[in-house]
Coordinates of C-alpha atoms and ligand atoms in Angstrom, one line a residue:
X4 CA 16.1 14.2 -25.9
X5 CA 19.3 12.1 -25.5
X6 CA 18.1 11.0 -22.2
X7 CA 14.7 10.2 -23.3
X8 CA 16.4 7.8 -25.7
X9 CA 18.8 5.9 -23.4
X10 CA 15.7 5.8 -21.2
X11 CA 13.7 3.8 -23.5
X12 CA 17.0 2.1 -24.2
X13 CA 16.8 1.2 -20.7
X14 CA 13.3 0.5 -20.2
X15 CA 13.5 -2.0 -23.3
X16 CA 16.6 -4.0 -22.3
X17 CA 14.8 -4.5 -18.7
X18 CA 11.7 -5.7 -20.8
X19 CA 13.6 -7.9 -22.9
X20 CA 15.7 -9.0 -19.7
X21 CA 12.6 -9.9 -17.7
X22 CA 11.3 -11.8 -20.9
X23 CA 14.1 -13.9 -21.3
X24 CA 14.3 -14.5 -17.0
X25 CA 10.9 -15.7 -17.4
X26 CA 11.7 -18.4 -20.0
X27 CA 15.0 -19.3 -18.2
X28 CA 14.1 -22.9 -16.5
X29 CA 17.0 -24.4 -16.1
X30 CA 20.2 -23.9 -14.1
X31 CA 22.0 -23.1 -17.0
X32 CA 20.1 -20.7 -18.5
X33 CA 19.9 -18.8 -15.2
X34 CA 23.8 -18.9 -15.6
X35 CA 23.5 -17.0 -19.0
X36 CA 21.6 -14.4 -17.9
X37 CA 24.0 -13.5 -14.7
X38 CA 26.5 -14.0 -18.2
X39 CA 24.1 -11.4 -20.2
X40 CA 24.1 -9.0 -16.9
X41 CA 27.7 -8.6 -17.0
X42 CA 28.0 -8.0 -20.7
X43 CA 28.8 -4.1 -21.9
X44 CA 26.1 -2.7 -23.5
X45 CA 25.8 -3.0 -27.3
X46 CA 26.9 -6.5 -27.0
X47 CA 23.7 -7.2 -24.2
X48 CA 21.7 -5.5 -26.8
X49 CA 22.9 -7.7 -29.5
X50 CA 22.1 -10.5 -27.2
X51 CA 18.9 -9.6 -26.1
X52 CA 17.7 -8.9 -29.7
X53 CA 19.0 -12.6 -30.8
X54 CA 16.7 -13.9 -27.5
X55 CA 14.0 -12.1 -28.9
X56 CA 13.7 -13.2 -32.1
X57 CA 14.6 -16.6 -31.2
X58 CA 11.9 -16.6 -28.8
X59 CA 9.2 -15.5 -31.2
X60 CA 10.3 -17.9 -33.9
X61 CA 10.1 -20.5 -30.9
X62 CA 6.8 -19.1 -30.2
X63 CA 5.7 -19.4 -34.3
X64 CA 7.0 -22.8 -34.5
X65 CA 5.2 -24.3 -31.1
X66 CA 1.8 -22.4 -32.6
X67 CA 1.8 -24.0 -36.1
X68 CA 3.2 -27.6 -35.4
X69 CA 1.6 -28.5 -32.6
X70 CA -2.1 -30.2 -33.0
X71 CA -4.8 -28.3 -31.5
X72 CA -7.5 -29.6 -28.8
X73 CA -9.9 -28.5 -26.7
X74 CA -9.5 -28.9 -22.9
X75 CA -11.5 -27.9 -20.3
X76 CA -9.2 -25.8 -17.5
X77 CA -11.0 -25.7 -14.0
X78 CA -8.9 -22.4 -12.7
X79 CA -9.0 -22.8 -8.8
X80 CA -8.6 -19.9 -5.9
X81 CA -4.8 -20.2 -5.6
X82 CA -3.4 -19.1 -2.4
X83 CA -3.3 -15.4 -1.6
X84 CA -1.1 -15.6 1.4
X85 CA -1.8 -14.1 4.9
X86 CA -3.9 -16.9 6.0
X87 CA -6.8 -15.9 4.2
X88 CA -8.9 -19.1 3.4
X89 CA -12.1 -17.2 1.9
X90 CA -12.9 -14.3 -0.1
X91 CA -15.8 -12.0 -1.4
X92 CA -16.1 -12.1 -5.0
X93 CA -16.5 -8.5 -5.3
X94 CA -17.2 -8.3 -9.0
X95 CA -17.3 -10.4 -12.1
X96 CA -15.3 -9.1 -15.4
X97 CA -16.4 -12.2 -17.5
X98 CA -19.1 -13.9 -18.0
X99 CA -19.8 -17.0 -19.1
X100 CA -19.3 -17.7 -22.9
X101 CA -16.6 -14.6 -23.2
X102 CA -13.5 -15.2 -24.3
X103 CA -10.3 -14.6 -22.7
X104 CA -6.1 -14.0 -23.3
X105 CA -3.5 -14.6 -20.7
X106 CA -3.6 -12.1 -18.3
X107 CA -7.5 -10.7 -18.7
X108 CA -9.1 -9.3 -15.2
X109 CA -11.4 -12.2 -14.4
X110 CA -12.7 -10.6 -11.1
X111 CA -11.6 -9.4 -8.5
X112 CA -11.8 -10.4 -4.9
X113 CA -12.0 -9.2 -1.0
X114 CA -10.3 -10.6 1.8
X115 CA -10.5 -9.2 5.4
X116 CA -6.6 -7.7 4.3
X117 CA -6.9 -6.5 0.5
X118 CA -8.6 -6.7 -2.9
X119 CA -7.1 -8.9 -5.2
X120 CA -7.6 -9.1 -8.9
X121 CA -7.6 -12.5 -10.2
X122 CA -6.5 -12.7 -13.8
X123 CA -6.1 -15.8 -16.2
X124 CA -3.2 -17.6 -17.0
X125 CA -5.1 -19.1 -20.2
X126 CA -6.2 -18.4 -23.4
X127 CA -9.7 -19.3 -23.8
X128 CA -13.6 -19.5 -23.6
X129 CA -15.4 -18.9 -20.5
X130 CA -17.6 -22.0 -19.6
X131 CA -18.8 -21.5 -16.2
X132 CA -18.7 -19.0 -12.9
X133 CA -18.8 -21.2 -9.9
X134 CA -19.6 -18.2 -7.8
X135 CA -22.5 -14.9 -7.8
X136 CA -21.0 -11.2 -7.0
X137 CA -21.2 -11.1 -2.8
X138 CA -20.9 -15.0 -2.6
X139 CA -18.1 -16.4 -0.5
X140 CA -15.3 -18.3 -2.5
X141 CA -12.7 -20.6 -1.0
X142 CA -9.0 -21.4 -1.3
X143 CA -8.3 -24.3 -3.5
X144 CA -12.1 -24.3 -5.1
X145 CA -13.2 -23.9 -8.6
X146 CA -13.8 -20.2 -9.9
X147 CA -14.4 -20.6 -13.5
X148 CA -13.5 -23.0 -16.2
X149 CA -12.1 -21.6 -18.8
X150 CA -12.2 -24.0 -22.4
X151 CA -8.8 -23.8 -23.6
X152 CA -7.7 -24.4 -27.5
X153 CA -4.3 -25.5 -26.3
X154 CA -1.7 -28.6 -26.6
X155 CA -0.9 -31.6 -24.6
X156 CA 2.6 -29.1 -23.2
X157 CA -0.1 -26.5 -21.6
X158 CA -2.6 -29.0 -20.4
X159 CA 0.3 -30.5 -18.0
X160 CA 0.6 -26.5 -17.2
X161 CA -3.3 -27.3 -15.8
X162 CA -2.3 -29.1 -13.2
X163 CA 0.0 -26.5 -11.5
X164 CA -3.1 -24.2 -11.1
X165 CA -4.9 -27.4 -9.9
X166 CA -3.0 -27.0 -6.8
X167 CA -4.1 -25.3 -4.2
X168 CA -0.9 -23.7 -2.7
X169 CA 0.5 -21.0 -4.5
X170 CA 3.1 -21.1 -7.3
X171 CA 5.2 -18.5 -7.7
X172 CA 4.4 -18.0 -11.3
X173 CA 0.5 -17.3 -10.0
X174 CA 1.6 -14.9 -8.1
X175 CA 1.8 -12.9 -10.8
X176 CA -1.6 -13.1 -12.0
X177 CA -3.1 -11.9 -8.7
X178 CA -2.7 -8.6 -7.6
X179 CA -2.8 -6.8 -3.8
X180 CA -4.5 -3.6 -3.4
X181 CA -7.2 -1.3 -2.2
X182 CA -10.0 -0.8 -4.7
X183 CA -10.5 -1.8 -8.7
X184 CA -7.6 -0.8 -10.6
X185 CA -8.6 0.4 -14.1
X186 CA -6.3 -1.2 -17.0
X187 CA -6.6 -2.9 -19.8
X188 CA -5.0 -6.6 -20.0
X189 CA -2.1 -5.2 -22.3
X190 CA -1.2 -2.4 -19.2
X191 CA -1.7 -5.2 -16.4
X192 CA 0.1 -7.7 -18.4
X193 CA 3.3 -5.3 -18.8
X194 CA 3.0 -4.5 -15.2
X195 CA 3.2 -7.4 -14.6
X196 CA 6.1 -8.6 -17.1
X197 CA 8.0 -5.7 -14.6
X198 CA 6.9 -7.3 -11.4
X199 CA 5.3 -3.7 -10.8
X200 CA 1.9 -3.5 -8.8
X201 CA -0.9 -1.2 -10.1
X202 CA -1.4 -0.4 -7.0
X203 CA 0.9 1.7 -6.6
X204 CA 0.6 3.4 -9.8
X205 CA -0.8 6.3 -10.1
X206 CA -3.1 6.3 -13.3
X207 CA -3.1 9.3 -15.3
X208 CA -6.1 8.2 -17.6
X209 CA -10.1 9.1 -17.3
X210 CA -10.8 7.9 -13.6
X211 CA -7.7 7.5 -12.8
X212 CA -7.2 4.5 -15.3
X213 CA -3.9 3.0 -15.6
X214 CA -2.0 4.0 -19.0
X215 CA 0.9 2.2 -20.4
X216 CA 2.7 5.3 -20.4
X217 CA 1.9 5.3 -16.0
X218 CA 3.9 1.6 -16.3
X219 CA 6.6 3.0 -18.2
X220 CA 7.3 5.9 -16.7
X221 CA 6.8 4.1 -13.6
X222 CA 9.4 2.0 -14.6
X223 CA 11.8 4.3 -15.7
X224 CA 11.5 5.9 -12.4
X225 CA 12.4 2.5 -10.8
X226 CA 15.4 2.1 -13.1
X227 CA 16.1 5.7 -13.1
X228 CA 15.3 6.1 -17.2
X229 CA 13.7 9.1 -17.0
X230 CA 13.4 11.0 -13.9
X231 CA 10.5 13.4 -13.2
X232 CA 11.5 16.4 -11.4
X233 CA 12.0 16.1 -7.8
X234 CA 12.1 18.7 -5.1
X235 CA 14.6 16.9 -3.3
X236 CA 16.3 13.5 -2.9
X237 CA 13.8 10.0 -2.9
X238 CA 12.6 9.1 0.4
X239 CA 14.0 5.7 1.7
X240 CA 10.7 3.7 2.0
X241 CA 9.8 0.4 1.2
X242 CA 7.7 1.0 -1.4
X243 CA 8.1 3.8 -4.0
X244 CA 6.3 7.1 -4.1
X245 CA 3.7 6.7 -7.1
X246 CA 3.4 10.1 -8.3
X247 CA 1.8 10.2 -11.8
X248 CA 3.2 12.1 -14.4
X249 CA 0.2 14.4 -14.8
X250 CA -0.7 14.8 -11.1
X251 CA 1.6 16.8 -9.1
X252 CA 1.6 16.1 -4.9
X253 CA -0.4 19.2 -4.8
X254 CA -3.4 18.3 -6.7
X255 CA -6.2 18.4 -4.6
X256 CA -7.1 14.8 -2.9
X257 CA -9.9 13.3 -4.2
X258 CA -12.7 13.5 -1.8
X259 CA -14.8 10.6 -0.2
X260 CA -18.2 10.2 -2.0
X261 CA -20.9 12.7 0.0
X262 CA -22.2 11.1 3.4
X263 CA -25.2 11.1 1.8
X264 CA -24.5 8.5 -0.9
X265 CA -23.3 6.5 1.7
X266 CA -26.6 6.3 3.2
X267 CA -28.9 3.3 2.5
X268 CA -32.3 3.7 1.5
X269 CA -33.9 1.1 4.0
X270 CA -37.2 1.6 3.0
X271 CA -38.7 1.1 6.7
X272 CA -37.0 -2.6 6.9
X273 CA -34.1 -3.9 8.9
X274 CA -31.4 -5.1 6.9
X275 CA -28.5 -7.7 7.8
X276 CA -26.0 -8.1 5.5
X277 CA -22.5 -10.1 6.6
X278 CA -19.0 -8.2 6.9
X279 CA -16.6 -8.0 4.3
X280 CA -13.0 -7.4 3.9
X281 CA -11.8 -4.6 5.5
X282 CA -14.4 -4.6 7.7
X283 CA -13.5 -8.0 9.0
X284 CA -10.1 -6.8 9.3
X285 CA -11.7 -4.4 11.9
X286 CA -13.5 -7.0 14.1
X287 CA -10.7 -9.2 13.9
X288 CA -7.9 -6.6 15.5
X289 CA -10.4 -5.0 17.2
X290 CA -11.2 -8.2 19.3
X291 CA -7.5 -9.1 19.5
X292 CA -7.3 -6.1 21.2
X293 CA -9.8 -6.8 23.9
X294 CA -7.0 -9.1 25.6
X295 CA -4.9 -6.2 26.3
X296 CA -5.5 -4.1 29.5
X297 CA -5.3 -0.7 28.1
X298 CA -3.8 1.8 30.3
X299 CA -4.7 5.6 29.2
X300 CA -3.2 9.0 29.6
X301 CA -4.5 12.2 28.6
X302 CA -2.7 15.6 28.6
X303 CA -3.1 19.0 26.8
X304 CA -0.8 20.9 25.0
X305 CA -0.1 24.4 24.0
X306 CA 0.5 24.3 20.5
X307 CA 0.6 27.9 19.9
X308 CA 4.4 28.0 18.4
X309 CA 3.9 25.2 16.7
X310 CA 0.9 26.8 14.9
X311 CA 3.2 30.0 14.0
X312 CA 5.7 27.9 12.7
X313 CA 3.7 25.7 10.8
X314 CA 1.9 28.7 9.3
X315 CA 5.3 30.1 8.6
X316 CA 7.1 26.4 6.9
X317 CA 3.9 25.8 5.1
X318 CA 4.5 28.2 1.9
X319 CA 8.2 26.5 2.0
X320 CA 6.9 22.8 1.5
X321 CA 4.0 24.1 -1.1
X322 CA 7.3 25.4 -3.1
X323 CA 8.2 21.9 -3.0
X324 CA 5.0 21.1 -4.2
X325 CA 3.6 19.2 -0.6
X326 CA 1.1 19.5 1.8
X327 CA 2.9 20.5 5.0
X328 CA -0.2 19.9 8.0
X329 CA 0.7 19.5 12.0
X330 CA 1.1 15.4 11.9
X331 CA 4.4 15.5 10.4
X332 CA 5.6 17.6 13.6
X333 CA 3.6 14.8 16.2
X334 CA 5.1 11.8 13.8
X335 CA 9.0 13.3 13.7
X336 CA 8.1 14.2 17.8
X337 CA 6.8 10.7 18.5
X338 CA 9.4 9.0 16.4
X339 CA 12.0 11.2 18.6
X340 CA 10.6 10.2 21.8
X341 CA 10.4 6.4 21.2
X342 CA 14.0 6.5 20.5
X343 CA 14.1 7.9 24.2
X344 CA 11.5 4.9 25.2
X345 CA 11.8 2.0 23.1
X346 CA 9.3 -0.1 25.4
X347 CA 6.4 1.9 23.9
X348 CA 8.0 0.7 20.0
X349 CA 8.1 -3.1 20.9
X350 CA 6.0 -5.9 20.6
X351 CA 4.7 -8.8 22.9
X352 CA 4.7 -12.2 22.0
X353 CA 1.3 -14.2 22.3
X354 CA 2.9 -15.7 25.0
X355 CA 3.8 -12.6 27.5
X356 CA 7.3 -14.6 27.2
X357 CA 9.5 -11.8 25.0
X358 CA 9.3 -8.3 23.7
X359 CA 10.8 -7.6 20.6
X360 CA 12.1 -3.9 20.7
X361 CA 11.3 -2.5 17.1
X362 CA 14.4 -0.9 15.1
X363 CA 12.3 0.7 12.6
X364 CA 9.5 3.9 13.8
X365 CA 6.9 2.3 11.2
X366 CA 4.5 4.7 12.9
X367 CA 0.9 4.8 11.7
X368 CA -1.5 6.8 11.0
X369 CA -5.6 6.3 11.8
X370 CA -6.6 7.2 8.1
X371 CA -10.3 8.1 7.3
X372 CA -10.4 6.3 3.7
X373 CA -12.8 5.9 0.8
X374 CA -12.7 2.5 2.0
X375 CA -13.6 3.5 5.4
X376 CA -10.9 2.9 8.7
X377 CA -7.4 2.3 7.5
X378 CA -3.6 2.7 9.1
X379 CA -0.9 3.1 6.5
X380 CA 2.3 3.6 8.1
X381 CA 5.1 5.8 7.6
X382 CA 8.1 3.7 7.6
X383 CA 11.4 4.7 9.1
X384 CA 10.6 8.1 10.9
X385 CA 13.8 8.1 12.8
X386 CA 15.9 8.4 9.3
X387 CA 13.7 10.8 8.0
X388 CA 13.4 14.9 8.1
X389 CA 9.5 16.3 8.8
X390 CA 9.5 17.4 4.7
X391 CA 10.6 13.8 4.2
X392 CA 7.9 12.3 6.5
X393 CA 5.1 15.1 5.1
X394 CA 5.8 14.1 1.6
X395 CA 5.1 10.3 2.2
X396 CA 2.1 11.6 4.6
X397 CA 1.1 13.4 1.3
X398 CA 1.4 9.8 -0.7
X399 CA -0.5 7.9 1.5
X400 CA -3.3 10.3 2.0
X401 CA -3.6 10.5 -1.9
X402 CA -3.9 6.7 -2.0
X403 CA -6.4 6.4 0.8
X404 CA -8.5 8.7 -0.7
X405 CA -8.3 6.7 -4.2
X406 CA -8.6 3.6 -2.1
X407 CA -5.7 2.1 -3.3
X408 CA -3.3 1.8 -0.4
X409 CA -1.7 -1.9 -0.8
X410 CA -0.5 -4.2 1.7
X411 CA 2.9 -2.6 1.9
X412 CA 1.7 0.6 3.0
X413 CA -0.9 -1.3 5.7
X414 CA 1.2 -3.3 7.2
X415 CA 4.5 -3.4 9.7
X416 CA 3.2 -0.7 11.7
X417 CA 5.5 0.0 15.3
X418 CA 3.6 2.4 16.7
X419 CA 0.4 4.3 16.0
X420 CA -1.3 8.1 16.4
X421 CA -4.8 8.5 15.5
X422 CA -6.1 12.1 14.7
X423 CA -9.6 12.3 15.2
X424 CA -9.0 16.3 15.8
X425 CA -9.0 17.0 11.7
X426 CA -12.9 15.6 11.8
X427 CA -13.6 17.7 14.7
X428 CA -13.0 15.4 17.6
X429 CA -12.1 16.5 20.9
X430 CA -11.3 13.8 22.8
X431 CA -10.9 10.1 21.9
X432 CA -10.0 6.5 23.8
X433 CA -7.9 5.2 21.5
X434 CA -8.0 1.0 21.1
X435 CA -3.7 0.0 20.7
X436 CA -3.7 -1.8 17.1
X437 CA -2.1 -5.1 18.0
X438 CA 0.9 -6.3 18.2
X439 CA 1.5 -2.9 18.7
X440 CA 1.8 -1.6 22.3
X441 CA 0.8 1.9 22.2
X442 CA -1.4 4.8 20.5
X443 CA -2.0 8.0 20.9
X444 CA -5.1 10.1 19.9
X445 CA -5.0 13.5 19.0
X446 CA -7.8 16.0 19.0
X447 CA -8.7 19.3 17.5
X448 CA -6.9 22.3 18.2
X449 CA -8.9 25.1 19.8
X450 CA -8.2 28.7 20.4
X451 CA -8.8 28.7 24.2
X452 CA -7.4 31.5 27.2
X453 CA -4.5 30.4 29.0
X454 CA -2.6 32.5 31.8
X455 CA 0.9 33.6 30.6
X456 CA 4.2 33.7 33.0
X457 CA 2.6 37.3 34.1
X458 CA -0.7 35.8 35.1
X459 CA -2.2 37.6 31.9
X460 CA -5.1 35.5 30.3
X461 CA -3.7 35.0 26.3
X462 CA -5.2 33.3 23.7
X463 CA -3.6 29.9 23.3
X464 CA -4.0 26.6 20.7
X465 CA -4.3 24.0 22.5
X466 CA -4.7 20.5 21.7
X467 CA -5.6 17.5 23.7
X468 CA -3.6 14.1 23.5
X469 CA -5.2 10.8 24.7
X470 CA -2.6 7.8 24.7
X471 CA -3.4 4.5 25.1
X472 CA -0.4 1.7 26.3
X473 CA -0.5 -1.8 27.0
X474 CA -0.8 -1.9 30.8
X475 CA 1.3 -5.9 30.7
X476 CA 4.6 -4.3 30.1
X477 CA 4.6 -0.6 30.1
X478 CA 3.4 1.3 33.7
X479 CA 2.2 4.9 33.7
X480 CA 5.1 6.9 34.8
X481 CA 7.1 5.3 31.6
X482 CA 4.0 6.3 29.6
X483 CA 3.5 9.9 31.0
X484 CA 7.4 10.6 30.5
X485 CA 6.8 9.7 27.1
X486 CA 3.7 12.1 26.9
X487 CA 5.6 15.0 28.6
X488 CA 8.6 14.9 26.2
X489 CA 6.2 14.6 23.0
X490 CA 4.5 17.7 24.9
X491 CA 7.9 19.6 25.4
X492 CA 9.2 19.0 21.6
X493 CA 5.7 20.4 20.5
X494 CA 5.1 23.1 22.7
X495 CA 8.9 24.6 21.8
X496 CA 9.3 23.0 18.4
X497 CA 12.5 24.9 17.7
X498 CA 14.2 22.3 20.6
X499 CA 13.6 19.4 18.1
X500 CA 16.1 20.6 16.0
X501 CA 18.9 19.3 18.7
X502 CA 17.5 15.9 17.9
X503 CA 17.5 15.8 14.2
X504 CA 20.3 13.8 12.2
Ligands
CAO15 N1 -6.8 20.4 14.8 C1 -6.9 21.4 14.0 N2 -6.7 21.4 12.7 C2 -6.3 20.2 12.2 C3 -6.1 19.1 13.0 C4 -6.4 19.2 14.4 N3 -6.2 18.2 15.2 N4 -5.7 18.1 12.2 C5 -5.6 18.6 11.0 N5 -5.9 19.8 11.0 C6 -6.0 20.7 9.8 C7 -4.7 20.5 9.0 O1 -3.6 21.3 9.5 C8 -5.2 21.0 7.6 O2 -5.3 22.4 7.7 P1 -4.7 23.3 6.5 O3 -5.6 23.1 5.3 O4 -4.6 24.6 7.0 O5 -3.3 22.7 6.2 C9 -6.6 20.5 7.6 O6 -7.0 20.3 8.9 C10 -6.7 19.1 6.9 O7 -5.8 18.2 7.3 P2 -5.8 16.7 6.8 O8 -6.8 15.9 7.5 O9 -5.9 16.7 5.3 O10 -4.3 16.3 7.1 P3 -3.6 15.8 8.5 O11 -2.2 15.5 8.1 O12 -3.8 16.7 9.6 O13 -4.4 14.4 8.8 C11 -5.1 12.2 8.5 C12 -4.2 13.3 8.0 C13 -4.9 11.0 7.6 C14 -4.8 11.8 9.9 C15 -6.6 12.7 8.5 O14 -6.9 13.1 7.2 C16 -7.6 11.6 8.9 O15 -7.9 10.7 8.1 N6 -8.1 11.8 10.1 C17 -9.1 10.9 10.6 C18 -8.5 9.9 11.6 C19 -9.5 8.9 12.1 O16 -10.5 8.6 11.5 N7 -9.3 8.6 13.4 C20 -10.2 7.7 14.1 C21 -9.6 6.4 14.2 S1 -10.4 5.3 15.3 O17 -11.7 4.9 14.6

């Protein structure tokens, strides 16, 4: 009880903090809150209480003197970063004649990287939707006007959104991430007051909506309020783990929608429709990749200890409440042998001038998604143990199959593995995901006979790998030493204990 308290303490002096950062323009206002950080406690408290009133006094004050007009705000496609110039409008949440608050979903759009939800920064009356759903809208263009009852202070605000580069304040009203998120403006808005992306909460709502209690506990997590129970310690990644309060890790993932809803009904014609989003992603990296001569190696290895010792761990990580499948073993193996090789964990410049040899394992994983082809990566494999690496495994699955994995999660990969053996797969050419330099597939594990040491026929798993390197900088002995220690770790898993820290 007493820690549920301080947490809401805590939750509500970070609220309040970030409320009075966000007002703090000048210099010296920016002074007093480093001043306000330093105070103890009750007296921050005090202060932050003052702030508050003050600021909704200031707030009732501006309201009632200040003369009311009408002004028509043309909100423009600000910049969403990453180069992207153009976007799919995806789908509309307004139409025109609605009204809208600060902060209400407007629509939300598709670049070739990520959907973004574009939300408005007035208070108003819808006028006009320059754009259909499916249409292509453009950086720096008109998306709707919105008919603002405001004063001459926020019309001078107009102009900031009239400018196509991005502010950082508009950063806030767009948000990265896979699919819809379901909130209501009051839950995006106090995300967003916490700089926290709904992406990467976990909604605990009907379909996976988006509750305030989601942000708050969210929160607390962040700030360390109020801790859900943990197996063991937090995983150092980039982004945090967004397990929802109401869905442990070993809820069943959501499945894809059937094949067969997938399906178009064609009705005898031919159909052309153009690529979107992720798709475009595809074709672009995809033809980047066509400049690389691809040098391939295949090998096959006998996985039959691994597949007693998996069987045998697997009860131990479902009593930590994860998912424990063979990839963490070939991630914490790759990740091992690229400490060994750091060639095949580099990049090449556009140039073929310099190789930058990658600290981090970022290695990623060939994911099939609700949203089709994706490769979230693990970050950091070499600091991490194969629990730690399954339970972010576990993460990311859960979000791909929600179609929410954000651009943290899809991007900085180092290094990629691709296992086309859980659909069924055999055999695969794998296509390196530039600026990567190397990938390997991995295919099903079949029972199949094998000679022992006595030249007895046994039963054996075994499991074909087919790696793919780029030919300009790495040759194939360096690439088939690589394979044959990932081989010797997997085939006696027990010796990759001598490597773990
Ligand atoms: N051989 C045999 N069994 C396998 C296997 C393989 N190669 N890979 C996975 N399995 C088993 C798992 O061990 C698990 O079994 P249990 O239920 O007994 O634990 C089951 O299949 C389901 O595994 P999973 O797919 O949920 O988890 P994973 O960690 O093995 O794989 C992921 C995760 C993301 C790689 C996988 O779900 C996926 O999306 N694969 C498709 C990759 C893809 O599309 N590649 C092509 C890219 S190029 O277009």
């Amino acid at each position: 009880m007493a820690t549920m308290a301080r947490g809401s303490s805590v939750v509500y002096r970070r609220l309040l903090i970030h409320q009075y950062r966000r007002r703090c323009s000048s210099a010296q206002e920016a002074r007093s809150l480093a001043t306000l950080r330093l105070l103890p406690t009750p007296t921050l408290d005090r202060k932050l209480q003052v702030c508050s009133r003050s600021f909704q006094m200031l707030g009732r004050t501006l309201h009632g003197s200040a003369a009311c007009h009408r002004a028509v705000v043309q909100f423009k496609l600000s910049d969403i970063g990453e180069g992207i110039t153009e976007v799919t409008v995806k789908e509309w949440y307004v139409k025109e004649g609605d009204r809208v608050s600060q902060f209400d979903s407007i629509c939300e759009v598709q670049s070739d990287k990520a959907s973004v939800t574009i939300t408005s920064r007035y208070d108003g009356v819808v006028t006009k939707l320059y754009y259909d759903t499916d249409d292509i809208a453009l950086v720096g263009k008109p998306l709707v006007d919105i008919e603002t009852e405001s004063t001459s202070d926020v019309i001078q605000e107009e102009d900031v959104v009239e400018t196509p580069a991005m502010a950082r304040e508009e950063h806030t009203h767009q948000e990265i991430k896979g699919l819809k998120t379901q909130a209501t403006p009051a839950v995006r808005r106090l995300a967003m007051e916490n700089n926290i992306k709904l992406s990467e909460v976990v909604g605990s709502g009907k379909d996976g909506r988006i509750l305030k209690e989601d942000i708050l506990n969210f929160l607390a997590k962040q700030t360390g309020a109020i801790l859900p129970p943990s197996p063991f310690g937090e995983i150092r990644t980039s982004s945090p783990a967004p397990t929802g309060p109401h869905r442990s890790p070993l809820s069943p993932v959501p499945k894809p929608p059937p094949l067969a809803a997938s399906l178009r009904d064609l009705a005898g014609k031919d159909v052309t429709e153009p690529l979107k989003g992720f798709q475009k992603a595809m074709v672009k990296s995809m033809m980047a990749a066509l400049s690389i001569p691809h040098l391939g190696l295949c090998e096959q290895v006998d996985l039959s200890r691994l597949v007693a010792l998996r069987a045998e761990l697997k009860t131990e990580a479902r009593g930590h409440g994860l998912k424990l499948s063979y990839m963490p073993f070939f991630i914490k193996a790759a990740s091992l042998c690229l400490t060994r090789f750091p060639i095949l964990n580099a990049s090449l410049d556009e140039s073929c001038q310099n190789i930058t040899y990658k600290a981090s394992h970022n290695i990623g994983v060939a994911m099939d998604t609700s949203l089709g082809l994706l490769v979230p990566t693990v970050k950091n494999v070499q600091l991490l143990s194969i629990l730690e690496v399954a339970q972010e495994l576990n993460r990311l699955q859960e979000l791909g199959a929600a179609g929410q994995l954000g651009t943290a999660d899809l991007s900085g990969g180092t290094f990629s593995l691709s296992n086309i053996g859980s659909i069924g797969g055999t055999y695969a050419k794998p296509v390196i995901l530039p600026p990567e330099v190397a990938i390997g597939a991995l295919g099903k594990i079949q029972v199949l006979p094998r000679f022992d040491v006595s030249g007895h026929v046994t039963r054996a798993h075994i499991m074909n790998v087919s790696w793919s390197a780029d030919h300009r900088i790495i040759d194939g002995a360096t690439m088939c030493r690589f394979s044959n220690m990932w081989r010797d770790f997997l085939q006696n898993p027990a010796s990759m204990l001598l490597h773990l820290k």
